CSV table of C-alpha atoms and ligand atoms in Angstrom, one decimal:
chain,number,residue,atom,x,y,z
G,1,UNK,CA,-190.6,-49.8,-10.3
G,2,UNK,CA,-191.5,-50.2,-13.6
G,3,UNK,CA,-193.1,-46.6,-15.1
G,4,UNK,CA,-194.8,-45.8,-17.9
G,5,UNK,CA,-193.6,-41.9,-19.0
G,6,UNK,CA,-195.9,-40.0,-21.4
G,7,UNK,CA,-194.4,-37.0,-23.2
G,8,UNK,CA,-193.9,-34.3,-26.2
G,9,UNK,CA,-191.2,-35.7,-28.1
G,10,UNK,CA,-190.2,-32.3,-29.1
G,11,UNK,CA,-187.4,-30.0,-27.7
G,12,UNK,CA,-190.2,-28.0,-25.4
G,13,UNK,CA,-189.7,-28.2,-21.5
G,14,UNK,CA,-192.2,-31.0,-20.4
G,15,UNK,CA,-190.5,-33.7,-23.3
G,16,UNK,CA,-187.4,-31.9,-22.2
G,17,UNK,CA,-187.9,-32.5,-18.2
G,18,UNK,CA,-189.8,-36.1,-19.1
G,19,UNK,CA,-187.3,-37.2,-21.1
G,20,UNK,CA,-184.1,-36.2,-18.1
G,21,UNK,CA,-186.9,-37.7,-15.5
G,22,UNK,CA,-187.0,-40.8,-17.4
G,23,UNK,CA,-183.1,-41.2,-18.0
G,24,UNK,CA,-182.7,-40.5,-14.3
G,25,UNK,CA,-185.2,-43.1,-13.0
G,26,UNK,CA,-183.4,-45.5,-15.5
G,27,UNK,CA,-179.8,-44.9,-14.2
G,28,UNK,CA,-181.6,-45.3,-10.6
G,29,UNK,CA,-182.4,-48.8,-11.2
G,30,UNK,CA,-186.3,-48.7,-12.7
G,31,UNK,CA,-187.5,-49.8,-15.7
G,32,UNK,CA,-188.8,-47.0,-17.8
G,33,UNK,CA,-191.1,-47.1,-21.0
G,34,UNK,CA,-191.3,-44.1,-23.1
G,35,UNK,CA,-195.2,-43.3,-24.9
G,36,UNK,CA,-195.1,-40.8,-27.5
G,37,UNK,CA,-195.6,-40.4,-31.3
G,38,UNK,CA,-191.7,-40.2,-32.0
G,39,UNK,CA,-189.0,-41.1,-30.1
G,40,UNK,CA,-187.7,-37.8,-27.8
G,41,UNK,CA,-185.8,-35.5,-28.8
G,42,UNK,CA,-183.3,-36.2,-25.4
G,43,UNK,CA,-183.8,-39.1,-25.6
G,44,UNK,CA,-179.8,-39.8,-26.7
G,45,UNK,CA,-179.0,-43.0,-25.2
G,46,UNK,CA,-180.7,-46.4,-24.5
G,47,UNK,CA,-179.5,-49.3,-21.5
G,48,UNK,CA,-181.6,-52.3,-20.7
G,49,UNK,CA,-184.0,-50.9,-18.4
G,50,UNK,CA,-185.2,-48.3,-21.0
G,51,UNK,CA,-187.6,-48.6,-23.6
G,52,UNK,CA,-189.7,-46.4,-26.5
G,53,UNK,CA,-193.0,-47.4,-27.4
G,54,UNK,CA,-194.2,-45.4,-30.5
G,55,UNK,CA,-198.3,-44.4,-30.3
G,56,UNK,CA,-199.2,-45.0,-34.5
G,57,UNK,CA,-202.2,-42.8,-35.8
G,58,UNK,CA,-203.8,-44.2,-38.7
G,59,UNK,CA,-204.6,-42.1,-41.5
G,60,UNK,CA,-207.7,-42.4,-42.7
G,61,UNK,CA,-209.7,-40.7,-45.2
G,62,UNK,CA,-212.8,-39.7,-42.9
G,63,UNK,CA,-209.9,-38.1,-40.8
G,64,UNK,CA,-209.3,-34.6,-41.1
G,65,UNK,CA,-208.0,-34.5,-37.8
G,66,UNK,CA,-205.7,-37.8,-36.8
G,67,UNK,CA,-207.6,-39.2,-33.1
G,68,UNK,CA,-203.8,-39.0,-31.9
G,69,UNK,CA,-205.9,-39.4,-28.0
G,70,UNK,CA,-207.4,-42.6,-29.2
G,71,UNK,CA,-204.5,-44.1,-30.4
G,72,UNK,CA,-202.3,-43.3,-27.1
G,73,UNK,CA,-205.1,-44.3,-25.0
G,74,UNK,CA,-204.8,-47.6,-27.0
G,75,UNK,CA,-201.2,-47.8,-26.8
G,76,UNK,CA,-201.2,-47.3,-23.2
G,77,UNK,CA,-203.8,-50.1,-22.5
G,78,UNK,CA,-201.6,-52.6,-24.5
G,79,UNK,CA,-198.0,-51.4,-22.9
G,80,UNK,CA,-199.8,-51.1,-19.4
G,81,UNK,CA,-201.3,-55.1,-19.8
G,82,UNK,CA,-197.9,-56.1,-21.8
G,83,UNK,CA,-195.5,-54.6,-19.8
G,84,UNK,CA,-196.8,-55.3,-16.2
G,85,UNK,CA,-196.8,-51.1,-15.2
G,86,UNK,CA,-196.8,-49.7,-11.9
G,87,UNK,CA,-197.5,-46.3,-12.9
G,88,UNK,CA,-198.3,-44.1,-15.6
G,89,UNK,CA,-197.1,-40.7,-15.3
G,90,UNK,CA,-197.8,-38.3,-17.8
G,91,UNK,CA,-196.5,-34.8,-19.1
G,92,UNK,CA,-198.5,-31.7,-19.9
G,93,UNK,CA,-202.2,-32.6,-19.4
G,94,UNK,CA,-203.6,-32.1,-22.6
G,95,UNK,CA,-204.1,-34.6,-24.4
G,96,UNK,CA,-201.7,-37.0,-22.1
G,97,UNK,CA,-203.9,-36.9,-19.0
G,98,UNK,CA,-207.3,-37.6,-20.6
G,99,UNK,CA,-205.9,-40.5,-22.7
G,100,UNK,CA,-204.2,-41.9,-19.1
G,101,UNK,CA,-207.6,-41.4,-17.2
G,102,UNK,CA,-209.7,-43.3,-20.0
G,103,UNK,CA,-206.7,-46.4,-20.5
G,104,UNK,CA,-207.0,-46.5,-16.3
G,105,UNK,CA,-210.7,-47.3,-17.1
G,106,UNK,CA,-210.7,-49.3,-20.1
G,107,UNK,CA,-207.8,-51.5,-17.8
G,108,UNK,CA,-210.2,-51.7,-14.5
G,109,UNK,CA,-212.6,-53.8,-16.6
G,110,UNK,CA,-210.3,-56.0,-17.1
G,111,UNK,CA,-209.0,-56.0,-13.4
G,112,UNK,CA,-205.8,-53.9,-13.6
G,113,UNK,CA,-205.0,-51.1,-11.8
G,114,UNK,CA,-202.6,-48.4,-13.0
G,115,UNK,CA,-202.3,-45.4,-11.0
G,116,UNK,CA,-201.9,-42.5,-12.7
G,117,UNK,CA,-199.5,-39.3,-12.1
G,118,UNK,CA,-200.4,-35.9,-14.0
G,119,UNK,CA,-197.1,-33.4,-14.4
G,120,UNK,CA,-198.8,-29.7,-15.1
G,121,UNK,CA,-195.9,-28.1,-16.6
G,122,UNK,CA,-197.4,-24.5,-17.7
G,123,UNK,CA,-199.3,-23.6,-20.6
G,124,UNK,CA,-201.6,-27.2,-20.3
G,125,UNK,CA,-202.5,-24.8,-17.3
G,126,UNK,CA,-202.3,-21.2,-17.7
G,127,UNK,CA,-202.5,-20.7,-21.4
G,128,UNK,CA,-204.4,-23.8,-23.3
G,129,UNK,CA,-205.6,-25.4,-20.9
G,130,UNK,CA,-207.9,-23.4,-18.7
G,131,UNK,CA,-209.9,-22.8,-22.7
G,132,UNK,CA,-213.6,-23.3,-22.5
G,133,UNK,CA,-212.5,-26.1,-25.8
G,134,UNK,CA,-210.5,-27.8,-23.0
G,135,UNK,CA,-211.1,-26.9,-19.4
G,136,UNK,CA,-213.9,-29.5,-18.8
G,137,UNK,CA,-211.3,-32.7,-20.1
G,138,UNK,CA,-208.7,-30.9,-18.1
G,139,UNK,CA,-210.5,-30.8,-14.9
G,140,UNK,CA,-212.1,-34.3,-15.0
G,141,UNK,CA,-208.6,-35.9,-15.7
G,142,UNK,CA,-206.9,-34.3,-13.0
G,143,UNK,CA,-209.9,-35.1,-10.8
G,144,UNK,CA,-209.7,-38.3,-11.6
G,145,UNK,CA,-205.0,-38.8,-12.0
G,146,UNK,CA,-204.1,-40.6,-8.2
G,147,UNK,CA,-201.9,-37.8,-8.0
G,148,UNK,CA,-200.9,-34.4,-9.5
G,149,UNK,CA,-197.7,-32.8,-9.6
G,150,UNK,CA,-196.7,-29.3,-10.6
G,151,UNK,CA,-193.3,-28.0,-11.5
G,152,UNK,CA,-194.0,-24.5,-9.2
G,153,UNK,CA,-195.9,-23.0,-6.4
G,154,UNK,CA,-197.3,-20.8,-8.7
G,155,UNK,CA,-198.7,-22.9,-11.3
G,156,UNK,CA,-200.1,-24.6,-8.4
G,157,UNK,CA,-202.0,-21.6,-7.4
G,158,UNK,CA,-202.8,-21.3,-10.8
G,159,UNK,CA,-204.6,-24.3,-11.4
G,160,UNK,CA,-206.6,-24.1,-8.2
G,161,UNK,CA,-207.5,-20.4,-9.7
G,162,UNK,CA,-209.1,-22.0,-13.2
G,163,UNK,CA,-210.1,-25.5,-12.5
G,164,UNK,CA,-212.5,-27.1,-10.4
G,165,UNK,CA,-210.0,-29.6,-8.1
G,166,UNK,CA,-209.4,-29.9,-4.1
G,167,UNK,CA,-207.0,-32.3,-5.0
G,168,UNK,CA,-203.7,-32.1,-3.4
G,169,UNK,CA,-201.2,-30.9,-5.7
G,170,UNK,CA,-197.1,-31.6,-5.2
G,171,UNK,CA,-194.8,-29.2,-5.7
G,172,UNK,CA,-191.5,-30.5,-7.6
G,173,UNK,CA,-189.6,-28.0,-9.5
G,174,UNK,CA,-187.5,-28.2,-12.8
G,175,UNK,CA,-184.2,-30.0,-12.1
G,176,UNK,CA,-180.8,-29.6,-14.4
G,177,UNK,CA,-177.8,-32.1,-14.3
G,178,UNK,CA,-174.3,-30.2,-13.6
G,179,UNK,CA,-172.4,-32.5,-15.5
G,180,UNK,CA,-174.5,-31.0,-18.6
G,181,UNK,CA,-175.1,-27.8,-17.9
G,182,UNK,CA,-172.2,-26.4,-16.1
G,183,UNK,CA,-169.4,-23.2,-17.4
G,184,UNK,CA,-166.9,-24.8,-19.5
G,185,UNK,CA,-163.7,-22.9,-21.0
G,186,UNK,CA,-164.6,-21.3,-24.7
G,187,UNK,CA,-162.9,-18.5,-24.9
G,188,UNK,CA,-161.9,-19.2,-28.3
G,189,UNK,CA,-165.6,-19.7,-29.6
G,190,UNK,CA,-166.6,-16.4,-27.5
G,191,UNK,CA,-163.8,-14.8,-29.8
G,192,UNK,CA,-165.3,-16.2,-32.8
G,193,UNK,CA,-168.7,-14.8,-32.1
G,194,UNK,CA,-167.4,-11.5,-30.9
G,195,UNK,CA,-164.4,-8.7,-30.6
G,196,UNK,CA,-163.5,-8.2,-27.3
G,197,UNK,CA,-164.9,-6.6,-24.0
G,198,UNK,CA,-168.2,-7.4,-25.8
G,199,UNK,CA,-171.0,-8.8,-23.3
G,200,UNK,CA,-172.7,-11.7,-24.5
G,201,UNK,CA,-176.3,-11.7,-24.1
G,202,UNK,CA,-178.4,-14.6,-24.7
G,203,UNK,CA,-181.9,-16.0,-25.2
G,204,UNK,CA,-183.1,-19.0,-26.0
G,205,UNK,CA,-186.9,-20.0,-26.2
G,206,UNK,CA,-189.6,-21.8,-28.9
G,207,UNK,CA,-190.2,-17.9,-30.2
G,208,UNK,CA,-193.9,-18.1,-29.5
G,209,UNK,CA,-195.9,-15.0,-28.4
G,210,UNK,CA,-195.6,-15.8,-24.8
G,211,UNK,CA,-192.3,-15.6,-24.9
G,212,UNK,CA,-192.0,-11.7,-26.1
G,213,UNK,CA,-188.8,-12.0,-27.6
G,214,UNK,CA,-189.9,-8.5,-29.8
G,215,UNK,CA,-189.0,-7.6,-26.0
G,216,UNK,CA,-185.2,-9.2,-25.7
G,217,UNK,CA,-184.8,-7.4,-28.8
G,218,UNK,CA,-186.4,-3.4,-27.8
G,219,UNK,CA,-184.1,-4.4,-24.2
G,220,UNK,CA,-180.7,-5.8,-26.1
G,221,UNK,CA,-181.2,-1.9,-28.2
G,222,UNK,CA,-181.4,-0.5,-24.8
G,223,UNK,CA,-178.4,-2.1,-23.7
G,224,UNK,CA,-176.3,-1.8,-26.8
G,225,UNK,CA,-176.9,2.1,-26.8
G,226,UNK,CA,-174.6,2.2,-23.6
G,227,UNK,CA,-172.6,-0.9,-23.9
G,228,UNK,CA,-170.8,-2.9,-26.5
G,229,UNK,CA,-173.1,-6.1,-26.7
G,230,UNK,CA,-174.1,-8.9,-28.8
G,231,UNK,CA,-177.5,-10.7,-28.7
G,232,UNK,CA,-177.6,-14.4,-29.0
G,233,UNK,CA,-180.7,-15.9,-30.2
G,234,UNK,CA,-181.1,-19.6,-29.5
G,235,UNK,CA,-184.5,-21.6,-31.0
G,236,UNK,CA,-187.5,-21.3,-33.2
G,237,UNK,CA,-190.8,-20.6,-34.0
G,238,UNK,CA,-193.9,-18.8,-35.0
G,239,UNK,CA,-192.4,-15.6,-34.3
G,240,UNK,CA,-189.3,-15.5,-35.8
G,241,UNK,CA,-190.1,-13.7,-38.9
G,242,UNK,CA,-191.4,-11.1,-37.1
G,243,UNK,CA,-188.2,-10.6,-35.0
G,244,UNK,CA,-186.1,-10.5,-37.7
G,245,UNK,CA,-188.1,-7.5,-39.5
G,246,UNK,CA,-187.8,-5.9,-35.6
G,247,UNK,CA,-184.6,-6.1,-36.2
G,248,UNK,CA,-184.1,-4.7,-39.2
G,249,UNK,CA,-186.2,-1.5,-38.2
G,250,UNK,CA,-183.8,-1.1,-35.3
G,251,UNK,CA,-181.0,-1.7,-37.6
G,252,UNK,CA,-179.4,-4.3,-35.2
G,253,UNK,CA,-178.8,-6.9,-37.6
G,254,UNK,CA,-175.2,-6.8,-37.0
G,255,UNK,CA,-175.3,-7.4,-33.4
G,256,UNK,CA,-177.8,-10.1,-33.1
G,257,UNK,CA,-177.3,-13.5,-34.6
G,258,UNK,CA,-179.9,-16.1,-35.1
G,259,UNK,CA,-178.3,-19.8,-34.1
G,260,UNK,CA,-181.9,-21.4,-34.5
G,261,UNK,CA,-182.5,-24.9,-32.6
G,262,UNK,CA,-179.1,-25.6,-30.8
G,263,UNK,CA,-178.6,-29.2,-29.2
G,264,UNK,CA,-175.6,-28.2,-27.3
G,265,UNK,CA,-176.8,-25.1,-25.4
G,266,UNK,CA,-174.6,-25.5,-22.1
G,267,UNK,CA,-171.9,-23.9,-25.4
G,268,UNK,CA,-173.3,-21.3,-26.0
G,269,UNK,CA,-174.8,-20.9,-22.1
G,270,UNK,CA,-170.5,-20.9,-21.3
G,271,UNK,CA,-169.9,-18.2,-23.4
G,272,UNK,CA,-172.7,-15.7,-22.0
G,273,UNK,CA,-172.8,-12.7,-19.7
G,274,UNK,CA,-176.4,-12.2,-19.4
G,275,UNK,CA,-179.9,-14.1,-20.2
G,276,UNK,CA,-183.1,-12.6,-20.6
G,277,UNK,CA,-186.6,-14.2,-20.0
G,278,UNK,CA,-189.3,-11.4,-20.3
G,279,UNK,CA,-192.1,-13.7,-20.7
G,280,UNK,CA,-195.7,-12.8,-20.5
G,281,UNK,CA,-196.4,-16.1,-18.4
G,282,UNK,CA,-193.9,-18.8,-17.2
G,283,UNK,CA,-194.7,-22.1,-14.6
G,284,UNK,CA,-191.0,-22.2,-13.7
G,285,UNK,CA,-188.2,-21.2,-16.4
G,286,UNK,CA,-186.5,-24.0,-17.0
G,287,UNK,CA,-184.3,-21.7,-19.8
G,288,UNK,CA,-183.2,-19.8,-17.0
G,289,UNK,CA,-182.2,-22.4,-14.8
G,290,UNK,CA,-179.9,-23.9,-17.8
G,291,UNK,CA,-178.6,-20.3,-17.9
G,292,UNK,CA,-177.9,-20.0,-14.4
G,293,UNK,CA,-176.2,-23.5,-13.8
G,294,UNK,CA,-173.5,-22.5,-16.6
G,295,UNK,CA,-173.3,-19.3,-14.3
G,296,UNK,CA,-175.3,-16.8,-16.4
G,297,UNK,CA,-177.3,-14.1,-14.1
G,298,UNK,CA,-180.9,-13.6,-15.4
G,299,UNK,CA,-183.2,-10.4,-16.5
G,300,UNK,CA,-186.6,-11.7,-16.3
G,301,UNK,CA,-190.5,-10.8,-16.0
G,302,UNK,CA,-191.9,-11.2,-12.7
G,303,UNK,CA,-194.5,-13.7,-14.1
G,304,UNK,CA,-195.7,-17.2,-12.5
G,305,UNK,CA,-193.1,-19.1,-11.1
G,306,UNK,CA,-190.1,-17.0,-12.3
G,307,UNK,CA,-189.4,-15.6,-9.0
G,308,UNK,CA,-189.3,-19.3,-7.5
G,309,UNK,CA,-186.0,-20.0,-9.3
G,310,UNK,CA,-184.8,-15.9,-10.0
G,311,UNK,CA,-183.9,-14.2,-6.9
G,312,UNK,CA,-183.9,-10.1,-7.2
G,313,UNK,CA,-181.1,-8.4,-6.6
G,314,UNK,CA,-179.0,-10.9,-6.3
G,315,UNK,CA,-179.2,-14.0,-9.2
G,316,UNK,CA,-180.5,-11.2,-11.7
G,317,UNK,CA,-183.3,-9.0,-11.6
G,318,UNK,CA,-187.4,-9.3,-11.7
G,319,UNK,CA,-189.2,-6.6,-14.0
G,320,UNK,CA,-192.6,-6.3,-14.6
G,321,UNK,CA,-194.1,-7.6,-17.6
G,322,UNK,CA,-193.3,-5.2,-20.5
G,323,UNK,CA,-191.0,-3.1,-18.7
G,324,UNK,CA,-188.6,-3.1,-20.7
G,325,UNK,CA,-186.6,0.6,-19.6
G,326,UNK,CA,-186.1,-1.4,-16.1
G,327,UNK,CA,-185.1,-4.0,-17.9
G,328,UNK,CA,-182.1,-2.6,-19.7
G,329,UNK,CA,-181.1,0.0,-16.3
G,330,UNK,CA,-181.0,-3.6,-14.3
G,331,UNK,CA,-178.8,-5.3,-17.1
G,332,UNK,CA,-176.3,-2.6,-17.7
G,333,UNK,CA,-176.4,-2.0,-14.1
G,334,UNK,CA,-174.9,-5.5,-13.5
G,335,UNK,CA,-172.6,-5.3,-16.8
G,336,UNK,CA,-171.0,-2.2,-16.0
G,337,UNK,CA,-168.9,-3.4,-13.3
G,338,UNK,CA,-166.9,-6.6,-13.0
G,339,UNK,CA,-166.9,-7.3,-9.6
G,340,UNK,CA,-170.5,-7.2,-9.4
G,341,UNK,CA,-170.8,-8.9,-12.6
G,342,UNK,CA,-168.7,-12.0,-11.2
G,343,UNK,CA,-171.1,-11.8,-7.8
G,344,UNK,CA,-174.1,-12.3,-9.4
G,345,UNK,CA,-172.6,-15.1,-12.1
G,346,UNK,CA,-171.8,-16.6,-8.5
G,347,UNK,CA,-175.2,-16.0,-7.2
G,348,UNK,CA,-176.8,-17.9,-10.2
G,349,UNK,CA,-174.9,-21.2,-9.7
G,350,UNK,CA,-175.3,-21.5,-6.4
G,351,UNK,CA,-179.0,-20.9,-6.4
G,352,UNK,CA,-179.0,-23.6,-9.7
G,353,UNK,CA,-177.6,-26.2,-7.2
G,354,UNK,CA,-180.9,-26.2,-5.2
G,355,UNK,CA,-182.3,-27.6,-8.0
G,356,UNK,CA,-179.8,-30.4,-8.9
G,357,UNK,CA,-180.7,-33.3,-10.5
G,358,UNK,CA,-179.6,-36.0,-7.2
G,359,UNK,CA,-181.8,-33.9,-5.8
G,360,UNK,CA,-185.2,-33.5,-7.2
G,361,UNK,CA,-184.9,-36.6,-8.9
G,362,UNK,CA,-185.5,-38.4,-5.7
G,363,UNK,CA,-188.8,-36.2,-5.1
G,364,UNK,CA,-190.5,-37.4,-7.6
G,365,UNK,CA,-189.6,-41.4,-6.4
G,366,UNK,CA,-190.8,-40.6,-2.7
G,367,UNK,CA,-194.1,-39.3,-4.7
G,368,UNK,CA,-194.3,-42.2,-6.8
G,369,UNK,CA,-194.1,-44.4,-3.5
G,370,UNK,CA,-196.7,-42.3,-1.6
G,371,UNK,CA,-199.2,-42.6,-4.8
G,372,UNK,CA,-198.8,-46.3,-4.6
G,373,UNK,CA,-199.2,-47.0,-1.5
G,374,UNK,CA,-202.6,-44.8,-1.4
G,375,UNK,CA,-204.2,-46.0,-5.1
G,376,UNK,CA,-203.6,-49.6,-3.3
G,377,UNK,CA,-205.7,-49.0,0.0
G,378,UNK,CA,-208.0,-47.3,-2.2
G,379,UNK,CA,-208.7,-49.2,-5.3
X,1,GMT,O1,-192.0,-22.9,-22.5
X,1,GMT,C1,-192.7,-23.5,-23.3
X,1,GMT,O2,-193.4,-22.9,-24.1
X,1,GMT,C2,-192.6,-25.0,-23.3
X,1,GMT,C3,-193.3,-25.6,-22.2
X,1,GMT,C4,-193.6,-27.0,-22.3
X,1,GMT,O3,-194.4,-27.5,-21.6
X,1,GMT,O4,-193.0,-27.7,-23.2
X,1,GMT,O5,-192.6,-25.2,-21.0
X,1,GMT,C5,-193.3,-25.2,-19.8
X,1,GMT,O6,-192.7,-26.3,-19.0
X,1,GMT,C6,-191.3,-26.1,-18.6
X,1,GMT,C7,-190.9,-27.4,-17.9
X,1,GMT,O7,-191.6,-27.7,-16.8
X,1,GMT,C8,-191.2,-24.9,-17.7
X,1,GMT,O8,-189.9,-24.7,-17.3
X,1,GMT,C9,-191.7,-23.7,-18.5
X,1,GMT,O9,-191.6,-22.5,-17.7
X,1,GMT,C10,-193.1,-23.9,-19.0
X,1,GMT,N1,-193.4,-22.8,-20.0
X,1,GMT,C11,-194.4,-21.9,-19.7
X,1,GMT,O10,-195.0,-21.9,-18.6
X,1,GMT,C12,-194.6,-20.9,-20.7
C-alpha cells in the first residue's frame, strides 16, 4: 500500500506512535510518505520505501497567525495526486483531520478518491478538542474520516461523550518495540546517578499541567521520608519552573535531578525501580508502557485509559487522581520488599508484551484493508 501518515513532528506520543507506525509499515513492505512541518523527531532512519514531505507556510505580512491548515491541506492534495495514495491517515485530529477531510474534497473534483483514517490519540479529544473554538471542525472531520481509530477504550467512550458521531470507532492501543525498549545491564550508570540500595524513581512527560508532576514531586517526598530514593525527571515544558521552586520549598534538590528531553530513555527506563504517572487525564500512557517494557512497575492515576495498560495490584498500582498519601503507601509498599519488588518488575513486562509491536502493528493494516475495501463500494 502506499500511505500517506500525518503527524506532530515533535517528541509528543501521536508524532511519537506515527512516526514507529510509519517505520513499521515501511519495514513491512509499504511505501510510506511522511506530511508534517519538519521532519519527525523519530524519524532516525530512511530506506527506499520511505519518504518526508515538508508542508511550507508562507510568511506573510497580513499573517499574524501562519494558515499552517491551508498549507497541509495543499500539500496533501499535491502528494495525494503526485504520489498515487491509497490512504491518508492522520494523527491527532486537530488540525490533521480537517485539513485531510477538505484535501479528500478538493481531490473528488478532480476524480480521486483518498480515503481517509483519523488516529484520536488524547487531548485532540478530551482536553482541546472537545473546546467550543474546536468541537464543531472536530466533529465534522471525524464524521466525515472513512474510518476512526482510537488508541483506548476509554478515549473511545470519551469521544462518543463530547462529540456528535455514531461512527464506528476501532480500538488499537499504543504499541512499543522490545528491541528498543527492553532492561539492559547499567549498573555502572545507576552507580553514577546514585549510592547504593537507593530506589530509582522515574518520570518522564512534556511537564504540562495535565501531567501533575508538582504531584511526582509531593509523592517522591512521601517516599523519601521512609526510604532512600532518587527522583528522576525525564522532559520539558511549561511547568518546569514551577517544579523546580516545588522543589526547593521541600528542600529536595539533592535527590531529584532534572535530565530534560532524553533520546535514549530505554537508559534511563533500565536503571529504574519505580515510575509514576499521576496524570489528571490520559488516552492510554504510552510513558508507562516504555516504563513497563524495560521492567519498571507503575504508580499511576486511575484516569482514561490508564487502567487499560496498568493492572492494580499486580503491574503497579491505580490511585485516584490527587491522591497522592495512597500513592506513596502503594510505592513504598512495593519497594520495601525485594521479592515483591522483582514480582511486580515481572508483572510489567509481561503485560508490555500484549502490546508488542508484531503485534499491533498488524491491527492497524487489517484496518487499513477493511477501510478500503468499504470507501470503494461506497464512493
Ligand atoms: O501526553 C501528551 O501530552 C502527548 C500526547 C500527544 O498526542 O502527543 O499523548 C497522547 O497520545 C499518546 C499516544 O497515543 C498517549 O499514549 C497519551 O496517553 C496521550 N496523552 C494524553 O491523553 C494526555
Amino acid at each position: 500500500m502506499k500511505i500517506g501518515i500525518v503527524c506532530y513532528p515533535t517528541y509528543g506520543g501521536s508524532g511519537v506512535v506515527a512516526t514507529e507506525l510509519g517505520k513499521a509499515l515501511a519495514m513491512r513492505g509499504h511505501h510510506v510518505h511522511f506530511i508534517s512541518y519538519k521532519q519527525p523527531a523519530r524519524l532516525d532512519f530512511f530506506t527506499g520505501n520511505i519518504f518526508f514531505h515538508e508542508v511550507y507556510v508562507s510568511h506573510y505580512p497580513l499573517f499574524d497567525f501562519p494558515p499552517y491548515e491551508t498549507a497541509l491541506t495543499s500539500r496533501l492534495v499535491d502528494v495525494v495526486k503526485f504520489e498515487k495514495l491509497d490512504l491518508l491517515h492522520v494523527h491527532y485530529a486537530i488540525p490533521h483531520a480537517s485539513a485531510a477531510v477538505f484535501a479528500k474534497q478538493i481531490l473528488a473534483t478532480e476524480g480521486i478518491h483518498i480515503p481517509i483514517i483519523t488516529t484520536l490519540h488524547g487531548t485532540d479529544i478530551t482536553l482541546v478538542g472537545k473546546d467550543k473554538s474546536f468541537e464543531p471542525v472536530v466533529t465534522y472531520s471525524l464524521n466525515m474520516s472513512d474510518g476512526i481509530t482510537a488508541v483506548s477504550d476509554s478515549l473511545k467512550q470519551d469521544t462518543y461523550k463530547h462529540f456528535n458521531t455514531k461512527k464506528h470507532i476501532e480500538v488499537i492501543p499504543n504499541f512499543i518495540d522490545f528491541e528498543r525498549f527492553s532492561k539492559k545491564p547499567r549498573e555502572h550508570f545507576k552507580a553514577a546517578v546514585a549510592p547504593p540500595n537507593t530506589f530509582i524513581i522515574t518520570h518522564t512527560s512534556n511537564f504540562r499541567k495535565v501531567k501533575r508532576v508538582e504531584d511526582v514531586v509531593k509523592v517522591f517526598g512521601k517516599i523519601r521520608e521512609k526510604i532512600p530514593a532518587k527522583l528522576l525527571l525525564v522532559g520539558d515544558g511549561p511547568e518546569r519552573q514551577n517544579i523546580e521552586m516545588l522543589c526547593r520549598e521541600m528542600d529536595l534538590c539533592d535527590s531529584i535531578s532534572f535530565l530534560g528531553k532524553q533520546d535514549p530513555v530505554e537508559e534511563i527506563l533500565s536503571i529504574s525501580d519505580l515510575f509514576l504517572m499521576p496524570s489528571e487525564t490520559e488516552s492510554f500512557g504510552l510513558a508507562a508502557l516504555e516504563a513497563m517494557a524495560c521492567e519498571v512497575p507503575v504508580i499511576s492515576s486511575n484516569a482514561g485509559g490508564i487502567p487499560e495498560l496498568n493492572i492494580d495490584g499486580e503491574t503497579g498500582f491505580l490511585c485516584d487522581v490527587g491522591d497522592i498519601d495512597s500513592m506513596a503507601e502503594k510505592a513504598i509498599y512495593i519497594l520495601t520488599d525485594p521479592t515483591r519488588l522483582k514480582l511486580f518488575k515481572a508483572n510489567a513486562k509481561k503485560r508490555a508484551l500484549l502490546f508488542h509491536i508484531d503485534k499491533i502493528i498488524p491491527q492497524y493494516e487489517n484496518y487499513y484493508k477493511e477501510v478500503l475495501k468499504k470507501s470503494v463500494v461506497t464512493a
